[in-house]
Tab-separated table of C-alpha atoms in Angstrom:
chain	number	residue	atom	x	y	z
A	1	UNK	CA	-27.487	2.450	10.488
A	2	UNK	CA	-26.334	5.150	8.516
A	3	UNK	CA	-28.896	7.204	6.554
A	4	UNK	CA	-28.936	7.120	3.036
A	5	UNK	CA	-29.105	11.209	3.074
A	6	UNK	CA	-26.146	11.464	5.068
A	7	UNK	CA	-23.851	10.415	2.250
A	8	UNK	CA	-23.952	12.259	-1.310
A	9	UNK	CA	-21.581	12.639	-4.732
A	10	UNK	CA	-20.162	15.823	-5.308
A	11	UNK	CA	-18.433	16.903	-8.748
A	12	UNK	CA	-14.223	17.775	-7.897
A	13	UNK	CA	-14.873	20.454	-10.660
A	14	UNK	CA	-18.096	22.170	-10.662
A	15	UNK	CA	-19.416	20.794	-7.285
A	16	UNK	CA	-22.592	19.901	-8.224
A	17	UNK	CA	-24.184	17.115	-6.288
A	18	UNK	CA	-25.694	14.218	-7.097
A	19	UNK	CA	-27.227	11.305	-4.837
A	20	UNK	CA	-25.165	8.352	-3.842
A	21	UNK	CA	-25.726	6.027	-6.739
A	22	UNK	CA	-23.701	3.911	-9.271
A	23	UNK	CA	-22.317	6.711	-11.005
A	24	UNK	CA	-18.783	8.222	-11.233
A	25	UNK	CA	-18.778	11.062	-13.392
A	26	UNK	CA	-20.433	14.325	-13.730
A	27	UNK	CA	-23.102	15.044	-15.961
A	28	UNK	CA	-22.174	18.525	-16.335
A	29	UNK	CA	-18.813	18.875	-16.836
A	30	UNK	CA	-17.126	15.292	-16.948
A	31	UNK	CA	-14.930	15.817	-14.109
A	32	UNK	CA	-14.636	13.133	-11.123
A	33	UNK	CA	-17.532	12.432	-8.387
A	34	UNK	CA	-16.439	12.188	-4.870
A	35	UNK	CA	-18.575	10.459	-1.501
A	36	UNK	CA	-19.107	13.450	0.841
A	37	UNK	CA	-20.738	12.913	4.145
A	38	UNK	CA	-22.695	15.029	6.732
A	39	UNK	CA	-21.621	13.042	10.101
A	40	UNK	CA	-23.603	12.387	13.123
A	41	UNK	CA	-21.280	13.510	15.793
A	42	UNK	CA	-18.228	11.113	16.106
A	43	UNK	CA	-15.918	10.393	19.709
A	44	UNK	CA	-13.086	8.768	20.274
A	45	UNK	CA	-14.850	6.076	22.470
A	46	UNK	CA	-16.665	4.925	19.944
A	47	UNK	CA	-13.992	3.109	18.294
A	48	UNK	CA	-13.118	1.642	21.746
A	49	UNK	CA	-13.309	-2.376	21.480
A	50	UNK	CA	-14.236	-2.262	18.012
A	51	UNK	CA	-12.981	-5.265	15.571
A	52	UNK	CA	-9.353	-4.668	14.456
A	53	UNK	CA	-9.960	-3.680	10.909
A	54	UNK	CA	-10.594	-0.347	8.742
A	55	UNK	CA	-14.327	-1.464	9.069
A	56	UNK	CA	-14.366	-0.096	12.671
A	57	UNK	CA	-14.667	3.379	10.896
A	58	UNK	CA	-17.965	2.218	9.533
A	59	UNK	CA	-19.424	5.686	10.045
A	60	UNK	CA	-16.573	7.030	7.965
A	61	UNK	CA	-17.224	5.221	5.060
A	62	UNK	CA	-19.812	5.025	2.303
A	63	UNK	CA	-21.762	1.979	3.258
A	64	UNK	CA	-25.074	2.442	4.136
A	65	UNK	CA	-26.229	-1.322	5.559
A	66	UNK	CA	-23.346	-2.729	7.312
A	67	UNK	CA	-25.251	-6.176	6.389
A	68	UNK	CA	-23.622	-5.404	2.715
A	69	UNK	CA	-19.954	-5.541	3.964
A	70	UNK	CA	-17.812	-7.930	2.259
A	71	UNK	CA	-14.790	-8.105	4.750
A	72	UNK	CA	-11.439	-10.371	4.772
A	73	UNK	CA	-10.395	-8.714	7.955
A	74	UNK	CA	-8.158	-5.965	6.222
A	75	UNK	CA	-6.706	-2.819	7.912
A	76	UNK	CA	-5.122	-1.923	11.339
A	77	UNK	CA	-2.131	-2.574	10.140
A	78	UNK	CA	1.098	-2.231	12.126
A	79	UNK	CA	2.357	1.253	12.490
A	80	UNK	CA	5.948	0.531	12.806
A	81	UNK	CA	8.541	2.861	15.587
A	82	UNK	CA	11.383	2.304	12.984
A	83	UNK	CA	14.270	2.924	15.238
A	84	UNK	CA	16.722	0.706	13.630
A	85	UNK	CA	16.039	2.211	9.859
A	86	UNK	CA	15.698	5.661	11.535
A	87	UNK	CA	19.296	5.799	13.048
A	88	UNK	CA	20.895	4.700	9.923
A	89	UNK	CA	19.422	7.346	7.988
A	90	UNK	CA	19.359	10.240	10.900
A	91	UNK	CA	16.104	10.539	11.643
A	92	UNK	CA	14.370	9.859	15.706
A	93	UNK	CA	10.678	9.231	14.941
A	94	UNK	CA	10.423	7.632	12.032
A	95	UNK	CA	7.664	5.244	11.764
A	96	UNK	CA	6.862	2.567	8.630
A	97	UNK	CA	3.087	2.020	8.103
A	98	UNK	CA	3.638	-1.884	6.826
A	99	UNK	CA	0.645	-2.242	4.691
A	100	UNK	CA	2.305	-5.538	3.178
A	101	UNK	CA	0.584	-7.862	6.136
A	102	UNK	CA	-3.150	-7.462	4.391
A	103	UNK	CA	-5.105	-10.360	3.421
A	104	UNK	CA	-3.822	-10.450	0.267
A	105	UNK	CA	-0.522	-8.553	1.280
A	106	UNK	CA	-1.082	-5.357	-0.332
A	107	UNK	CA	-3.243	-2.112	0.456
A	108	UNK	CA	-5.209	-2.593	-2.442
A	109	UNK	CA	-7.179	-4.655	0.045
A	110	UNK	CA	-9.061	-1.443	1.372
A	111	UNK	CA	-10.358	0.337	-1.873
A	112	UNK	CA	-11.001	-3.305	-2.906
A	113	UNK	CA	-13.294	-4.065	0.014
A	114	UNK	CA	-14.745	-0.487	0.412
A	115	UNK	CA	-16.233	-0.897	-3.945
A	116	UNK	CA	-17.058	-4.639	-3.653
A	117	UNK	CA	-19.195	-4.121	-0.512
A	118	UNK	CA	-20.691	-0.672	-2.873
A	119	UNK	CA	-21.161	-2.973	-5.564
A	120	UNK	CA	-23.408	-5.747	-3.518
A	121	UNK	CA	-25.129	-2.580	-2.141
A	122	UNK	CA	-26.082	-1.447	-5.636
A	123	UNK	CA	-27.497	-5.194	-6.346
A	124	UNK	CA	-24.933	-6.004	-9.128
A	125	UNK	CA	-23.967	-9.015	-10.877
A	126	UNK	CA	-20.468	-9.382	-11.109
A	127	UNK	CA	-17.067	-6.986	-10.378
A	128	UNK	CA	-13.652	-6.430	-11.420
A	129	UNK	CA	-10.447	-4.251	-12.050
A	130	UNK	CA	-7.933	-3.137	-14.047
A	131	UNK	CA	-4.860	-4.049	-12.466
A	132	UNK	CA	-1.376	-3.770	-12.567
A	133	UNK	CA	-1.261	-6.824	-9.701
A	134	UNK	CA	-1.822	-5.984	-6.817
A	135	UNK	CA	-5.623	-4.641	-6.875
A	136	UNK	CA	-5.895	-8.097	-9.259
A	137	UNK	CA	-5.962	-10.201	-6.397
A	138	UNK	CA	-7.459	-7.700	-3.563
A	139	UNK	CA	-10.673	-7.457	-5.778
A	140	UNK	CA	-10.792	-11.670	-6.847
A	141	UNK	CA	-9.978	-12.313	-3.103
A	142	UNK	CA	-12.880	-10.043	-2.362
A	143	UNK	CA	-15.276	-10.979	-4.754
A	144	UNK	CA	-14.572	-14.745	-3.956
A	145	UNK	CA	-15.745	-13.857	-0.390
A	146	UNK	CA	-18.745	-12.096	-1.712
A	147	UNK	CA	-20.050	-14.390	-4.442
A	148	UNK	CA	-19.450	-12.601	-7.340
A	149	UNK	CA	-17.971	-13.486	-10.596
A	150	UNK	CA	-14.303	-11.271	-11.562
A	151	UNK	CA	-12.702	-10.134	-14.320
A	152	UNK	CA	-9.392	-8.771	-13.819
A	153	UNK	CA	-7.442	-6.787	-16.854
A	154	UNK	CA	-4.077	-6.559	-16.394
A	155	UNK	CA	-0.839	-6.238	-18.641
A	156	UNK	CA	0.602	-9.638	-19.777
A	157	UNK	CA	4.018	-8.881	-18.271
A	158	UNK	CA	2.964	-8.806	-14.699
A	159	UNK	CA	4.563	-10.270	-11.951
A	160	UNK	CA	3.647	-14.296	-12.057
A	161	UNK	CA	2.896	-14.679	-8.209
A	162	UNK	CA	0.591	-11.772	-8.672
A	163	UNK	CA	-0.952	-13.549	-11.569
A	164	UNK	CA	-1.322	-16.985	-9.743
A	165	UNK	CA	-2.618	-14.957	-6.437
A	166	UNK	CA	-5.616	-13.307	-8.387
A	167	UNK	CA	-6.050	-17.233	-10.566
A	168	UNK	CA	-6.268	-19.330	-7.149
A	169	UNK	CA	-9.438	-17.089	-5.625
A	170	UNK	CA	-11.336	-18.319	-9.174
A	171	UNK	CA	-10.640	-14.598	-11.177
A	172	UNK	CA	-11.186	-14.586	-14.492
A	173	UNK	CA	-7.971	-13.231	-15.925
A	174	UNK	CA	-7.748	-11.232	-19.346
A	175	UNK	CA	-3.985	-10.026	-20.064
A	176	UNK	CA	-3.661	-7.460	-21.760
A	177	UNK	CA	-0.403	-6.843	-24.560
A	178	UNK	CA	0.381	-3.730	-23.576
A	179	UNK	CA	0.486	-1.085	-20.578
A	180	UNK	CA	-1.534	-0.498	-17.699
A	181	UNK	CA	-3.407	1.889	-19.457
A	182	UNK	CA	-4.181	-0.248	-22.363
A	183	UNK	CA	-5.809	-2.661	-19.830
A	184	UNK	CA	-7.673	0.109	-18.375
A	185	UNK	CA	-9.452	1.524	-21.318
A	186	UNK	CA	-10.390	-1.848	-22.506
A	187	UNK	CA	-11.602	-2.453	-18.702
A	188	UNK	CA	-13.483	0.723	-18.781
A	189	UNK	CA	-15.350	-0.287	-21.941
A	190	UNK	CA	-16.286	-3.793	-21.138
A	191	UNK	CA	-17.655	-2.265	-17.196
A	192	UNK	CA	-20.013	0.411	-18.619
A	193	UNK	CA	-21.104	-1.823	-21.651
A	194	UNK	CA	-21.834	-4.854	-19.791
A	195	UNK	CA	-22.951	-3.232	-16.421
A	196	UNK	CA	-20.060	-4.821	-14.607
A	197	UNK	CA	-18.703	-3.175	-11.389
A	198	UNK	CA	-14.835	-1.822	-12.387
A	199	UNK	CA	-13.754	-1.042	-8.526
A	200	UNK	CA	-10.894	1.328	-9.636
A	201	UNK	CA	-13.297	2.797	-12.739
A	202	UNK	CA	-17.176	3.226	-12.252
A	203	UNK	CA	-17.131	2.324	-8.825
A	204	UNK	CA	-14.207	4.767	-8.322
A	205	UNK	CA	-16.075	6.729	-5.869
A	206	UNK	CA	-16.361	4.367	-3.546
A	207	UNK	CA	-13.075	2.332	-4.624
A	208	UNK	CA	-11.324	5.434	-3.420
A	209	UNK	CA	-12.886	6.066	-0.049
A	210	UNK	CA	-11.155	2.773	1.418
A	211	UNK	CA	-7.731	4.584	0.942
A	212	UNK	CA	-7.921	7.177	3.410
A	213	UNK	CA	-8.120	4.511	6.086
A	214	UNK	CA	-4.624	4.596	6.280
A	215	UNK	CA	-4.922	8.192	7.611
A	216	UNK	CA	-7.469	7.646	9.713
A	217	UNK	CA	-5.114	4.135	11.248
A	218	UNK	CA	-1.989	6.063	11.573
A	219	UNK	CA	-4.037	9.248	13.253
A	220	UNK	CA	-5.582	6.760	15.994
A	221	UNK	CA	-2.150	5.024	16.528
A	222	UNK	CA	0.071	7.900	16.974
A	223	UNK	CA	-3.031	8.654	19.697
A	224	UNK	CA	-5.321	11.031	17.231
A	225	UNK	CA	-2.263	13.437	16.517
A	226	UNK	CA	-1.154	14.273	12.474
A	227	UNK	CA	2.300	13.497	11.338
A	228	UNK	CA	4.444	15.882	10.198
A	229	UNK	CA	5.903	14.108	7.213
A	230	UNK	CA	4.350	11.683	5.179
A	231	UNK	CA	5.891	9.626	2.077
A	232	UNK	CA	3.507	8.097	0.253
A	233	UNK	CA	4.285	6.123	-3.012
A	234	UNK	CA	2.487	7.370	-6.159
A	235	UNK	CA	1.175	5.768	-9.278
A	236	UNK	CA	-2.155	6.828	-10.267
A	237	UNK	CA	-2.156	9.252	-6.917
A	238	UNK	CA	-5.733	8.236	-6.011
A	239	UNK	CA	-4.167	7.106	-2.516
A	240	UNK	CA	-1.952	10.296	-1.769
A	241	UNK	CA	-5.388	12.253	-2.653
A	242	UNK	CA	-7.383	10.494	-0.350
A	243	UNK	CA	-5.005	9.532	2.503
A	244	UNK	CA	-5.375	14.073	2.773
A	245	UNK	CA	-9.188	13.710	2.116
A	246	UNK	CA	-8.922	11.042	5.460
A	247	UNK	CA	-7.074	13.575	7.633
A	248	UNK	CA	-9.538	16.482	6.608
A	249	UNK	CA	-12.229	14.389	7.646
A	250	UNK	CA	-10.636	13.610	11.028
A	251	UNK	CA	-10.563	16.994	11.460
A	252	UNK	CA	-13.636	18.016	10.473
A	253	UNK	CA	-14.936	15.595	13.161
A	254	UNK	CA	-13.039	17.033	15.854
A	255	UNK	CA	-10.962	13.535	16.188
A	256	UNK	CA	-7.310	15.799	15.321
A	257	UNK	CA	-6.146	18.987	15.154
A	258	UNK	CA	-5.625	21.495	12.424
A	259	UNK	CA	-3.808	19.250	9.587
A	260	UNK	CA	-2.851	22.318	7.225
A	261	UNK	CA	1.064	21.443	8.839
A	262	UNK	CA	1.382	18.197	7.409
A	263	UNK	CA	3.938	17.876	4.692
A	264	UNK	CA	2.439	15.831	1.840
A	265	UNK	CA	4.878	14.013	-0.607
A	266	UNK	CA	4.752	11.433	-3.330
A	267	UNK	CA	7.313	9.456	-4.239
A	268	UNK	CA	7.329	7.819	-7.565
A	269	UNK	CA	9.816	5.866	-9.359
A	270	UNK	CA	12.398	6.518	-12.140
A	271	UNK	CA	11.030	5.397	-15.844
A	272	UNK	CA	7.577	6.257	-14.623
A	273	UNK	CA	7.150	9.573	-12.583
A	274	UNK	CA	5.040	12.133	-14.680
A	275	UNK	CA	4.243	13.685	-11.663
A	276	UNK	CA	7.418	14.180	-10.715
A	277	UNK	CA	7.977	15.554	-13.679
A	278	UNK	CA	5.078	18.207	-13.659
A	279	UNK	CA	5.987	18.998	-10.252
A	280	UNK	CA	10.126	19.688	-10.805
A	281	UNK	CA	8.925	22.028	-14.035
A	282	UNK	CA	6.493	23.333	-12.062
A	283	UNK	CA	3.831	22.553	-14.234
A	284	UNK	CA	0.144	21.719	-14.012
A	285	UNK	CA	0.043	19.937	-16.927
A	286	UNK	CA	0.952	16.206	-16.413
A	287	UNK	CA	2.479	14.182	-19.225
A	288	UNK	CA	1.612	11.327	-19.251
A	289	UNK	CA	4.838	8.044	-19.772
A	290	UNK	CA	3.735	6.188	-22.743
A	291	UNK	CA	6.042	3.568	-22.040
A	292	UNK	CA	6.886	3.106	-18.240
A	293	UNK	CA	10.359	1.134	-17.700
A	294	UNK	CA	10.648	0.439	-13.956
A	295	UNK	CA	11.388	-2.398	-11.790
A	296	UNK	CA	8.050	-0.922	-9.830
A	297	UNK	CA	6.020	-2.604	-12.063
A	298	UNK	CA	3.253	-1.979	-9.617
A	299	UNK	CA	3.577	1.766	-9.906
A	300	UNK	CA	3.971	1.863	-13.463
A	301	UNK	CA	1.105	4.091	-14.148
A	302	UNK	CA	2.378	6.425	-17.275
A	303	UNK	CA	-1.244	8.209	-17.206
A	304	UNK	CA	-2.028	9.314	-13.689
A	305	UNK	CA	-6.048	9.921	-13.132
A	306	UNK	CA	-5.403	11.872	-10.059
A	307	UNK	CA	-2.326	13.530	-11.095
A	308	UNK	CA	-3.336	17.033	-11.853
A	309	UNK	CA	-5.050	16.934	-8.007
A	310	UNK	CA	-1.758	15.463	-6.352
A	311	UNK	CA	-0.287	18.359	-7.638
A	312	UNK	CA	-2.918	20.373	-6.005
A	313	UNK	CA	-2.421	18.144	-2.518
A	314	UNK	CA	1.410	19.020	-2.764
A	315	UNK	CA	0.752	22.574	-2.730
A	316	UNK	CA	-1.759	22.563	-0.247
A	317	UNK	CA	0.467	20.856	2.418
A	318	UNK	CA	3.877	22.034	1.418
A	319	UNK	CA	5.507	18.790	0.402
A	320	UNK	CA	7.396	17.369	-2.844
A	321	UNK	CA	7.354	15.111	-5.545
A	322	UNK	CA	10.564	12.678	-5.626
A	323	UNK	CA	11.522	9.960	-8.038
A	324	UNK	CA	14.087	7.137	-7.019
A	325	UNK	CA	15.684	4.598	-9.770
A	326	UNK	CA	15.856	1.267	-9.976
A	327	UNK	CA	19.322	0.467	-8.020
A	328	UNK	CA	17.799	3.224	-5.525
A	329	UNK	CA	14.400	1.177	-4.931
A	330	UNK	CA	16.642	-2.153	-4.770
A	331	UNK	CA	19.356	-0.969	-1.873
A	332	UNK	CA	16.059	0.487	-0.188
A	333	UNK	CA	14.421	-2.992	-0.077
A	334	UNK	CA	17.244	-4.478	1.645
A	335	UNK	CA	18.046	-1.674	3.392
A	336	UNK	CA	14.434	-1.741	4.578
A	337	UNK	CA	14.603	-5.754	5.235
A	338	UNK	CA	17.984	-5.454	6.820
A	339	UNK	CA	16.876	-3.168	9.776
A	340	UNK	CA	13.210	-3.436	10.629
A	341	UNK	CA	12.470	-6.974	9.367
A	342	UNK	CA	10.095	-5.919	6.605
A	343	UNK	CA	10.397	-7.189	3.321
A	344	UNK	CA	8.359	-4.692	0.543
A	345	UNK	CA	7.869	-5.246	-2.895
A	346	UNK	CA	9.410	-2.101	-5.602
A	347	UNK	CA	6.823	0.692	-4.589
A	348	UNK	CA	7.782	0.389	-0.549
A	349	UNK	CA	11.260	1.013	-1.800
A	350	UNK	CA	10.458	3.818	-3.920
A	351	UNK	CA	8.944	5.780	-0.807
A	352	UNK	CA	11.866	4.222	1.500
A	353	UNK	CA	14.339	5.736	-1.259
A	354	UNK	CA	12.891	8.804	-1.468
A	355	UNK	CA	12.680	8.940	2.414
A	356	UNK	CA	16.331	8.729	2.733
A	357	UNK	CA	16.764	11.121	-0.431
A	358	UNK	CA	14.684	14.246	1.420
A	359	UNK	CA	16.475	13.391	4.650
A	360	UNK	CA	19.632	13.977	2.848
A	361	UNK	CA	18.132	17.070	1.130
A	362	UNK	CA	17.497	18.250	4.470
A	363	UNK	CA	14.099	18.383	3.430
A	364	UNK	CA	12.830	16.231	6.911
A	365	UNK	CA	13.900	17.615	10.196
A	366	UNK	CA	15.137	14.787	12.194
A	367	UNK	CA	13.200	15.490	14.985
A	368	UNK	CA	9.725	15.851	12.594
A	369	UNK	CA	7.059	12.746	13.420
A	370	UNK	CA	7.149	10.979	9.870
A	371	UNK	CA	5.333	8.149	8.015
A	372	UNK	CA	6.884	6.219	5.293
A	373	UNK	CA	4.077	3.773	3.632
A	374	UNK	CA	5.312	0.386	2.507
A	375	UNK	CA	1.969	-0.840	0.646
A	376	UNK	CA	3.195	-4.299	-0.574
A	377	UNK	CA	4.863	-7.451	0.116
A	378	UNK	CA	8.170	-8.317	-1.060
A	379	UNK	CA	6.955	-11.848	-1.816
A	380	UNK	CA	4.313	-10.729	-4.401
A	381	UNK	CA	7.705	-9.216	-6.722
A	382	UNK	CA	10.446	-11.164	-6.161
A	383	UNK	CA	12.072	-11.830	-9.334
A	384	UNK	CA	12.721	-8.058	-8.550
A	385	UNK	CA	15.326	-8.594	-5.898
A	386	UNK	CA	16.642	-11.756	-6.731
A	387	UNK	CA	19.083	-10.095	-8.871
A	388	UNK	CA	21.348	-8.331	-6.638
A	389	UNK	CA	21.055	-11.089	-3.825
A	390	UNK	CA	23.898	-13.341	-3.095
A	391	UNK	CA	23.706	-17.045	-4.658
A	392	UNK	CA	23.028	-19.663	-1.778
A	393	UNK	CA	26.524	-21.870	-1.720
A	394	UNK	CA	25.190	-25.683	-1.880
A	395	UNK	CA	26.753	-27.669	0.599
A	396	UNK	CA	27.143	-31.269	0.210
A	397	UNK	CA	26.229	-33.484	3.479
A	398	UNK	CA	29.909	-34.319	4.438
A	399	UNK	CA	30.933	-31.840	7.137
A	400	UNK	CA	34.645	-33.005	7.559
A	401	UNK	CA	34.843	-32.301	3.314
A	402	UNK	CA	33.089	-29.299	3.460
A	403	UNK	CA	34.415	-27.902	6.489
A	404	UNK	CA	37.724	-27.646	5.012
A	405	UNK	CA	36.984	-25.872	1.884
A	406	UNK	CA	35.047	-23.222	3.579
A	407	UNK	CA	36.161	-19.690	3.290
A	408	UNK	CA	37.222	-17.177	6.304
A	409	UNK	CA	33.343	-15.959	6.086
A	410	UNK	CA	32.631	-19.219	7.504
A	411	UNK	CA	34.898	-19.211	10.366
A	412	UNK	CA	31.593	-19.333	12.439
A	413	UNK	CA	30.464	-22.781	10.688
A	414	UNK	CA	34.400	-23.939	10.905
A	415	UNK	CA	34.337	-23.364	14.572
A	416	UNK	CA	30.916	-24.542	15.471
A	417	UNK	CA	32.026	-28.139	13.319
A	418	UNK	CA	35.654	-28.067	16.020
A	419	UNK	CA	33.340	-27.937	19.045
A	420	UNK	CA	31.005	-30.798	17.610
A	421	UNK	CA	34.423	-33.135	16.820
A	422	UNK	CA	36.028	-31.862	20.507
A	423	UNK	CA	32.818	-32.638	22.376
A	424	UNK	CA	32.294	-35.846	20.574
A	425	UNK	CA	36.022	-37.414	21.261
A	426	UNK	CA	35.352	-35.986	25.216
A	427	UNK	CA	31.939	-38.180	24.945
A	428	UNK	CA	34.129	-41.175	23.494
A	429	UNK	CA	36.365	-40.919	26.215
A	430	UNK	CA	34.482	-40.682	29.008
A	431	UNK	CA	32.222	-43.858	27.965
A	432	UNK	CA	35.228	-45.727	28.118
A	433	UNK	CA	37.012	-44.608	31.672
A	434	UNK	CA	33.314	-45.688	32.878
A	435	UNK	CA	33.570	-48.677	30.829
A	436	UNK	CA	37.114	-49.585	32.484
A	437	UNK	CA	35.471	-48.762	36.019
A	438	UNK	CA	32.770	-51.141	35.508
């Protein structure tokens, strides 16, 4: 068991510390609290036969009794050798980290697990998010699992699988006319008022720390070595920030190598990239979107929390900020589909987009080890996609009628129907020679 010493809040700002308890902001200055550790030593082996989800990193994460877990088997997710994708767009070690095969398809499922488990630690009552879908039904799946009643805020105009996903596991949904950020202040007045557990506001912290799995996944399954380019799409940037805050902890347990080579970018989409913005102006300042219009609905964060300190990340490990529109994000989801079988919802096309814009920028080396993270399921969004997909011919159940009205990109079908007809009349013919022998 971990000690409760071991683990302590520390201000982003002004540093000062405070002890590990249900608080997310500091009392001195207001800025952001994050979980810092001091870890017993940590081996390779000791991952070695361990259950096949981000909870086999126990020791890297802020639970103290691992009886207070609250687990739907999340994390060790496929790290994908995208040779297919990789060749059409010139690169020879690309790899796709296909978050979209979660428990409740998304990534969302890690910060979601990491502040629910927090939150029965603490001893409270009941949990829940501000959402713009996909954390919606991470956190009700979650709390489901772990008794607890969930309130999910979330704009009205969300996708209506994402909706119904978050409904069926018994959340109590409040929608929200207006933006994400609308649902989040009203979210972040109810939590504090009536001492409920917002995973992605006053449990933030925490909520946060379940994110930089996905460095510590794709570390161990490229065998414990660092990438050299990773795309990681961007709303409110609290994953880019701590997928770097994983990889500096690998390292500071002697489980990498240095990780100052890494190339850090964020990819955001068109209609909703502030931080692109700030970063192409070469600004600090970002501004935030009042009114985000993007087919990445799930990205469509127009006030980024973390922002200001993905600017920070960018700097620190050379890499850019990209945006991609909405026919971009739509030819990457097929292209996406079309050669490595994965189907993403709008944000895994954003980074896929913006993957194949820096390759044509000659911004990736085509040799460079890089990770593109698809953190979604193309199932959860598809009214999305549906537009630019062909219409499905009906076909009435007469093949002779329908055989003869079909077009030369149904030659296939034509042929297969002549082989039927030819090996039926053989059949016919060959009952009756035997029937004549008899």
């Amino acid at each position: 068991m971990f000690d409760m010493r071991k683990i302590f809040l520390r201000c982003r700002e002004c540093k000062k510390e405070y002890d590990p308890t249900f608080k997310y902001i500091c009392d001195e200055c207001f800025g952001p609290l994050d979980v810092h550790y001091n870890f017993p030593p940590i081996t390779k082996d000791i991952f070695t036969n361990r259950e096949q989800t981000y909870w086999r990193y126990f020791e890297l994460l802020p639970i103290i009794d691992k009886s207070n877990i609250v687990s739907i088997n999340a994390g060790m997710t496929p790290l994908v050798r995208a040779e297919k994708l990789g060749k059409k767009i010139g690169l020879s070690n690309l790899y796709i980290k296909n978050d979209s095969v979660n428990p409740t398809f998304s990534f969302k499922d890690r910060p979601a697990g990491v502040a629910i488990s927090k939150a029965k630690e603490f001893g409270l009552s009941s949990v829940g998010c501000a959402s713009t879908g996909n954390l919606a039904a991470a956190t009700a799946a979650h709390a489901a699992k772990g008794n607890f009643p969930c309130y999910i805020f979330a704009p009205s105009d969300i996708e209506h699988a994402k909706i119904a996903q978050a409904l069926s596991y018994g959340a109590n949904y409040i929608a929200v006319d207006g933006t994400y950020d609308d649902a989040n202040r009203i979210a972040a007045q109810i939590g504090d008022s009536k001492n409920i557990g917002i995973v992605n506001i006053n449990m933030r912290s925490y909520y946060v720390e379940g994110s930089k799995t996905l460095a510590y996944e794709v570390a161990e399954q490229l065998d414990w070595q660092v990438p050299d380019q990773l795309i990681v799409p961007t709303g409110s940037g609290a994953m880019l920030n701590a997928i770097c805050k994983g990889f500096e902890e690998l390292e500071t347990v002697s489980l990498v190598n240095k990780v100052s080579k890494m190339h850090m970018n964020c990819a955001q989409p068109h209609g909703c990239a502030p931080i692109v913005d700030a970063f192409k102006n070469n600004s600090t300042d970002v501004v935030p979107v009042e009114n985000p219009d993007t087919v990445a609905k799930s990205l469509a964060i127009g006030d980024p929390g973390d922002g200001r300190y993905v600017l920070k990340r960018l700097q620190q490990y050379n890499g850019i900020a990209q945006e991609s529109n909405n026919k971009e994000i739509l030819d990457a989801i097929l292209l996406l589909a079309r050669t490595e079988g994965i189907f993403t919802e709008p944000a895994g096309g954003v980074s896929v987009a913006v993957l194949k814009k820096m390759v044509e920028d000659g911004k990736i080396d085509k040799d460079e080890t890089t990770v593109c993270y698809v953190t979604g399921n193309g199932l959860k969004a598809t009214e999305s996609i549906m537009e630019i997909l062909p219409k499905p011919q009906v076909m009435q159940a007469d093949v002779d009628r329908k055989s003869t009205r079909l077009n030369s990109s149904h030659a296939l079908i034509s042929y297969a129907v002549f082989c039927l007809k030819k090996k039926k009349k053989k059949h016919t013919t060959t009952n009756t020679t035997n029937t004549t022998v008899t």
